[in-house]
mmCIF file of C-alpha atoms and ligand atoms in Angstrom:
data_model
loop_
_atom_site.group_PDB
_atom_site.id
_atom_site.type_symbol
_atom_site.label_atom_id
_atom_site.label_comp_id
_atom_site.label_asym_id
_atom_site.label_seq_id
_atom_site.Cartn_x
_atom_site.Cartn_y
_atom_site.Cartn_z
ATOM 1 C CA MET A 199 2.386 -29.346 3.400
ATOM 2 C CA LEU A 200 4.500 -28.484 0.401
ATOM 3 C CA TYR A 201 2.667 -27.176 -2.602
ATOM 4 C CA PRO A 202 4.519 -25.528 -5.481
ATOM 5 C CA LYS A 203 5.471 -21.918 -4.971
ATOM 6 C CA LYS A 204 4.835 -19.682 -7.958
ATOM 7 C CA CYS A 205 6.499 -16.594 -9.393
ATOM 8 C CA PRO A 206 4.284 -13.619 -8.483
ATOM 9 C CA LEU A 207 4.637 -12.015 -11.917
ATOM 10 C CA CYS A 208 4.492 -14.863 -14.499
ATOM 11 C CA HIS A 209 2.844 -17.485 -12.214
ATOM 12 C CA GLU A 210 5.222 -20.263 -13.267
ATOM 13 C CA VAL A 211 6.383 -22.698 -10.607
ATOM 14 C CA LEU A 212 9.630 -21.634 -8.933
ATOM 15 C CA LYS A 213 12.325 -24.296 -8.879
ATOM 16 C CA ASP A 214 13.797 -23.056 -5.641
ATOM 17 C CA ARG A 215 11.341 -22.418 -2.787
ATOM 18 C CA LYS A 216 13.676 -19.791 -1.350
ATOM 19 C CA GLN A 217 13.272 -17.676 -4.485
ATOM 20 C CA LEU A 218 10.725 -14.869 -4.357
ATOM 21 C CA LEU A 219 10.695 -14.289 -8.119
ATOM 22 C CA CYS A 220 11.838 -16.225 -11.214
ATOM 23 C CA GLY A 221 15.044 -15.171 -12.964
ATOM 24 C CA LYS A 222 13.287 -13.888 -16.081
ATOM 25 C CA CYS A 223 10.918 -11.651 -14.138
ATOM 26 C CA ALA A 224 13.731 -10.446 -11.880
ATOM 27 C CA GLU A 225 15.514 -9.154 -14.993
ATOM 28 C CA LYS A 226 12.411 -7.376 -16.222
ATOM 29 C CA LEU A 227 11.597 -5.763 -12.886
ATOM 30 C CA HIS A 228 11.149 -2.000 -13.264
ATOM 31 C CA PRO A 229 10.537 -0.080 -10.053
ATOM 32 C CA PHE A 230 9.828 3.642 -10.383
ATOM 33 C CA SER A 231 12.969 5.665 -11.011
ATOM 34 C CA GLY A 232 13.768 9.169 -12.157
ATOM 35 C CA ALA A 233 11.867 12.246 -11.034
ATOM 36 C CA LEU A 234 9.061 11.498 -8.558
ATOM 37 C CA CYS A 235 6.496 13.756 -6.918
ATOM 38 C CA MET A 236 7.844 14.874 -3.539
ATOM 39 C CA LYS A 237 4.427 14.350 -1.974
ATOM 40 C CA CYS A 238 2.778 11.235 -3.461
ATOM 41 C CA GLY A 239 5.757 9.625 -5.202
ATOM 42 C CA LYS A 240 4.190 9.410 -8.671
ATOM 43 C CA PRO A 241 6.437 10.110 -11.660
ATOM 44 C CA VAL A 242 6.751 13.735 -12.671
ATOM 45 C CA LYS A 243 8.485 15.532 -15.525
ATOM 46 C CA LEU A 244 12.096 16.377 -14.974
ATOM 47 C CA GLU A 245 12.610 19.459 -12.806
ATOM 48 C CA GLU A 246 9.044 19.310 -11.467
ATOM 49 C CA GLU A 247 8.721 18.905 -7.716
ATOM 50 C CA TYR A 248 5.054 17.929 -7.546
ATOM 51 C CA CYS A 249 2.586 16.096 -9.779
ATOM 52 C CA PRO A 250 -0.440 18.071 -11.070
ATOM 53 C CA VAL A 251 -2.735 16.595 -8.379
ATOM 54 C CA CYS A 252 -0.451 17.408 -5.461
ATOM 55 C CA ARG A 253 0.252 20.871 -6.851
ATOM 56 C CA VAL A 254 -3.440 21.772 -7.020
ATOM 57 C CA ASN A 255 -5.203 19.841 -4.243
ATOM 58 C CA GLY A 256 -2.484 18.756 -1.889
ATOM 59 C CA HIS A 257 -2.993 15.779 0.419
ATOM 60 C CA TYR A 258 -3.448 15.131 4.111
ATOM 61 C CA PHE A 259 -0.662 12.572 4.399
ATOM 62 C CA THR A 260 2.895 13.773 4.907
ATOM 63 C CA GLU A 261 4.546 11.858 2.077
ATOM 64 C CA GLY A 262 4.318 8.507 0.317
ATOM 65 C CA ARG A 263 5.986 6.211 -2.156
ATOM 66 C CA SER A 264 4.868 3.379 -4.424
ATOM 67 C CA ILE A 265 7.358 0.881 -5.788
ATOM 68 C CA PHE A 266 6.035 -0.283 -9.185
ATOM 69 C CA PRO A 267 3.878 1.222 -11.941
ATOM 70 C CA TYR A 268 0.509 -0.559 -12.033
ATOM 71 C CA GLY A 269 -0.230 -2.412 -15.278
ATOM 72 C CA GLU A 270 -1.713 -5.669 -16.545
ATOM 73 C CA VAL A 271 1.026 -7.874 -15.083
ATOM 74 C CA TRP A 272 0.583 -6.292 -11.671
ATOM 75 C CA ARG A 273 -3.211 -6.345 -11.881
ATOM 76 C CA GLN A 274 -3.130 -10.107 -12.390
ATOM 77 C CA SER A 275 -0.544 -10.620 -9.685
ATOM 78 C CA LEU A 276 -2.533 -8.651 -7.104
ATOM 79 C CA VAL A 277 -5.825 -10.378 -7.998
ATOM 80 C CA ARG A 278 -4.238 -13.765 -7.323
ATOM 81 C CA PHE A 279 -2.742 -12.484 -4.092
ATOM 82 C CA LYS A 280 -5.997 -10.974 -2.831
ATOM 83 C CA TYR A 281 -8.634 -13.395 -4.041
ATOM 84 C CA TYR A 282 -7.034 -16.684 -5.092
ATOM 85 C CA GLY A 283 -4.871 -17.599 -2.143
ATOM 86 C CA CYS A 284 -1.425 -16.767 -3.540
ATOM 87 C CA ARG A 285 -0.302 -15.399 -0.174
ATOM 88 C CA GLU A 286 3.355 -16.048 -0.915
ATOM 89 C CA TYR A 287 3.209 -13.252 -3.511
ATOM 90 C CA GLY A 288 2.943 -10.888 -0.551
ATOM 91 C CA ASP A 289 6.361 -11.993 0.674
ATOM 92 C CA PHE A 290 7.872 -10.726 -2.555
ATOM 93 C CA TYR A 291 5.860 -7.481 -2.401
ATOM 94 C CA ALA A 292 6.992 -6.745 1.160
ATOM 95 C CA LYS A 293 10.611 -7.522 0.311
ATOM 96 C CA ALA A 294 10.464 -5.175 -2.693
ATOM 97 C CA MET A 295 8.890 -2.481 -0.499
ATOM 98 C CA SER A 296 11.720 -2.828 2.010
ATOM 99 C CA ILE A 297 14.451 -2.740 -0.649
ATOM 100 C CA TYR A 298 13.158 -0.032 -2.991
ATOM 101 C CA GLY A 299 11.576 1.956 -0.170
ATOM 102 C CA LYS A 300 14.658 1.731 2.045
ATOM 103 C CA LYS A 301 15.792 5.327 1.580
ATOM 104 C CA CYS A 302 12.305 6.629 2.327
ATOM 105 C CA LEU A 303 12.007 4.476 5.443
ATOM 106 C CA GLU A 304 15.409 5.677 6.672
ATOM 107 C CA ARG A 305 14.355 9.295 6.187
ATOM 108 C CA TRP A 306 10.819 8.918 7.550
ATOM 109 C CA LYS A 307 11.726 6.764 10.568
ATOM 110 C CA PRO A 308 8.173 5.478 11.178
ATOM 111 C CA GLN A 309 7.643 3.966 14.616
ATOM 112 C CA LEU A 310 4.519 2.030 13.733
ATOM 113 C CA ILE A 311 3.178 0.283 10.619
ATOM 114 C CA VAL A 312 -0.578 0.430 10.141
ATOM 115 C CA PRO A 313 -2.562 -1.417 7.478
ATOM 116 C CA VAL A 314 -5.648 -0.071 5.720
ATOM 117 C CA PRO A 315 -8.404 -1.873 7.650
ATOM 118 C CA LEU A 316 -11.234 -3.810 6.051
ATOM 119 C CA HIS A 317 -14.759 -3.492 7.342
ATOM 120 C CA PRO A 318 -15.516 -6.599 9.488
ATOM 121 C CA ALA A 319 -18.285 -7.688 7.086
ATOM 122 C CA LYS A 320 -15.942 -7.472 4.125
ATOM 123 C CA LYS A 321 -13.218 -9.294 6.041
ATOM 124 C CA ARG A 322 -15.599 -12.133 6.851
ATOM 125 C CA MET A 323 -16.449 -12.405 3.179
ATOM 126 C CA ARG A 324 -12.926 -12.239 1.841
ATOM 127 C CA GLY A 325 -11.176 -13.682 4.881
ATOM 128 C CA PHE A 326 -7.996 -11.827 4.070
ATOM 129 C CA ASN A 327 -6.749 -8.268 4.386
ATOM 130 C CA GLN A 328 -3.949 -7.810 1.837
ATOM 131 C CA SER A 329 -2.874 -4.589 3.486
ATOM 132 C CA ALA A 330 -2.434 -6.249 6.892
ATOM 133 C CA TYR A 331 -0.425 -9.062 5.310
ATOM 134 C CA LEU A 332 1.967 -6.480 3.835
ATOM 135 C CA ALA A 333 2.185 -4.610 7.145
ATOM 136 C CA GLU A 334 3.074 -7.796 9.023
ATOM 137 C CA LYS A 335 5.711 -8.906 6.515
ATOM 138 C CA LEU A 336 7.255 -5.441 6.321
ATOM 139 C CA SER A 337 7.330 -5.350 10.118
ATOM 140 C CA ILE A 338 9.217 -8.668 10.239
ATOM 141 C CA ILE A 339 11.781 -7.431 7.696
ATOM 142 C CA THR A 340 12.331 -3.945 9.145
ATOM 143 C CA GLY A 341 11.769 -4.560 12.860
ATOM 144 C CA ILE A 342 9.253 -1.694 13.004
ATOM 145 C CA PRO A 343 6.201 -2.840 15.016
ATOM 146 C CA TRP A 344 2.810 -3.071 13.331
ATOM 147 C CA ASP A 345 -0.676 -2.742 14.743
ATOM 148 C CA ASP A 346 -3.729 -4.278 13.103
ATOM 149 C CA SER A 347 -6.206 -2.877 15.608
ATOM 150 C CA LEU A 348 -5.149 0.781 15.781
ATOM 151 C CA VAL A 349 -7.412 1.896 12.932
ATOM 152 C CA LEU A 350 -10.838 0.344 12.450
ATOM 153 C CA LYS A 351 -13.168 0.587 9.498
ATOM 154 C CA ILE A 352 -16.433 1.438 11.195
ATOM 155 C CA ARG A 353 -18.604 2.061 8.154
ATOM 156 C CA ASN A 354 -18.773 0.065 4.988
ATOM 157 C CA THR A 355 -18.303 2.678 2.286
ATOM 158 C CA LYS A 356 -20.407 2.291 -0.818
ATOM 159 C CA SER A 357 -18.836 2.381 -4.234
ATOM 160 C CA GLN A 358 -16.994 5.656 -4.560
ATOM 161 C CA LYS A 359 -16.997 5.788 -8.334
ATOM 162 C CA LYS A 360 -19.820 8.308 -8.711
ATOM 163 C CA LEU A 361 -18.394 10.715 -6.144
ATOM 164 C CA ASP A 362 -16.044 13.613 -6.830
ATOM 165 C CA ALA A 363 -12.771 13.936 -4.913
ATOM 166 C CA ALA A 364 -14.185 16.067 -2.074
ATOM 167 C CA GLN A 365 -17.251 13.855 -1.553
ATOM 168 C CA ARG A 366 -15.051 10.789 -1.655
ATOM 169 C CA ARG A 367 -12.775 12.202 1.018
ATOM 170 C CA ASN A 368 -15.653 13.181 3.262
ATOM 171 C CA ASN A 369 -17.320 9.816 2.787
ATOM 172 C CA LEU A 370 -14.128 7.995 3.706
ATOM 173 C CA ARG A 371 -13.182 10.185 6.622
ATOM 174 C CA LYS A 372 -16.233 9.070 8.579
ATOM 175 C CA ALA A 373 -15.453 5.459 7.769
ATOM 176 C CA TYR A 374 -12.358 5.141 9.990
ATOM 177 C CA GLU A 375 -11.793 5.264 13.719
ATOM 178 C CA VAL A 376 -8.464 5.366 15.566
ATOM 179 C CA THR A 377 -8.697 3.390 18.805
ATOM 180 C CA ARG A 378 -5.974 5.040 20.892
ATOM 181 C CA GLU A 379 -3.826 8.164 21.247
ATOM 182 C CA LEU A 380 -0.557 8.208 19.326
ATOM 183 C CA GLU A 381 1.569 10.661 21.342
ATOM 184 C CA GLY A 382 3.486 12.288 18.513
ATOM 185 C CA ILE A 383 4.875 9.286 16.653
ATOM 186 C CA PRO A 384 5.425 9.007 12.889
ATOM 187 C CA VAL A 385 3.197 6.314 11.335
ATOM 188 C CA LEU A 386 3.483 4.339 8.087
ATOM 189 C CA ILE A 387 0.427 3.026 6.198
ATOM 190 C CA THR A 388 0.844 0.033 3.867
ATOM 191 C CA ASP A 389 -1.405 -0.996 0.982
ATOM 192 C CA ASP A 390 -1.290 -2.722 -2.384
ATOM 193 C CA VAL A 391 -2.222 0.092 -4.796
ATOM 194 C CA TYR A 392 -2.219 3.879 -4.548
ATOM 195 C CA THR A 393 -4.583 5.606 -6.969
ATOM 196 C CA THR A 394 -6.328 8.856 -5.988
ATOM 197 C CA GLY A 395 -5.001 8.917 -2.443
ATOM 198 C CA SER A 396 -8.465 9.321 -0.924
ATOM 199 C CA THR A 397 -8.008 6.338 1.398
ATOM 200 C CA MET A 398 -4.584 7.565 2.533
ATOM 201 C CA ASP A 399 -5.988 11.062 3.064
ATOM 202 C CA ALA A 400 -8.930 9.830 5.115
ATOM 203 C CA MET A 401 -6.743 7.624 7.290
ATOM 204 C CA SER A 402 -4.198 10.423 7.668
ATOM 205 C CA MET A 403 -6.859 12.853 8.907
ATOM 206 C CA CYS A 404 -7.904 10.364 11.586
ATOM 207 C CA LEU A 405 -4.314 9.500 12.552
ATOM 208 C CA PHE A 406 -3.361 13.168 12.899
ATOM 209 C CA GLU A 407 -6.440 13.781 15.035
ATOM 210 C CA ALA A 408 -5.257 10.940 17.264
ATOM 211 C CA GLY A 409 -1.870 12.638 17.669
ATOM 212 C CA ALA A 410 0.367 11.190 14.941
ATOM 213 C CA GLN A 411 3.382 13.380 14.281
ATOM 214 C CA ALA A 412 3.559 12.410 10.588
ATOM 215 C CA VAL A 413 1.747 9.951 8.324
ATOM 216 C CA TYR A 414 3.597 8.243 5.471
ATOM 217 C CA PHE A 415 2.558 5.488 3.102
ATOM 218 C CA LEU A 416 4.288 2.763 1.160
ATOM 219 C CA THR A 417 2.386 0.787 -1.488
ATOM 220 C CA VAL A 418 3.376 -1.925 -3.935
ATOM 221 C CA CYS A 419 1.979 -0.127 -6.993
ATOM 222 C CA ALA A 420 0.741 3.256 -8.105
ATOM 223 C CA GLY A 421 -2.003 3.426 -10.712
ATOM 224 C CA ARG A 422 -3.292 6.267 -12.840
ATOM 225 C CA GLN A 423 -6.021 8.528 -11.463
HETATM 226 ZN ZN1 LIG B 247 8.365 -15.017 -13.346
HETATM 227 ZN ZN1 LIG B 248 1.897 13.905 -6.287
#
């Protein structure tokens, strides 16, 4: 069935189905550039190696990178992708991750792509795990295998908003379970937005415990804390 394919950033119908983005939005596309935190990939001032968060608290993951700064355009795009069936937007996201994250991927050499899992109850409700969609598409583009069943969400975490960073981390850590040993391989986590890093940290702790040699992440956007 052929229904119109839309531009993931302005939501206008694309004339050519092979296009991932309309011409106007392609011109306005601004991935992160300039000085980036060597740990989490967020922008830093020139000559700074780490952002204030990474300098003070550190993180459990090895390193990560986000492609675009999160803003209103991206918020709307991701809402349509996650909740309103615009799955094709994910094809553009994964392509952008592979292009703008190419240097990182070449340096990191991950041997497995792992999505952030949804709790089964949440998955039944939403019917779609955006993170797994990105992992699958990135796997097809890069040839790196992906595994949807390596990490499971075993507890449905309550809203984290009232918790401080340490409580949040502890709360999340107990929420994941790695189902098999990893035998010293570098792993890449995919997701849509990176904010505080608490999800990446919690998953990293579990993946390291299971024997991962390194844990990296690649996300479409990075938001403010
Ligand atoms: Zn557009
Ligand atoms: Zn940082």
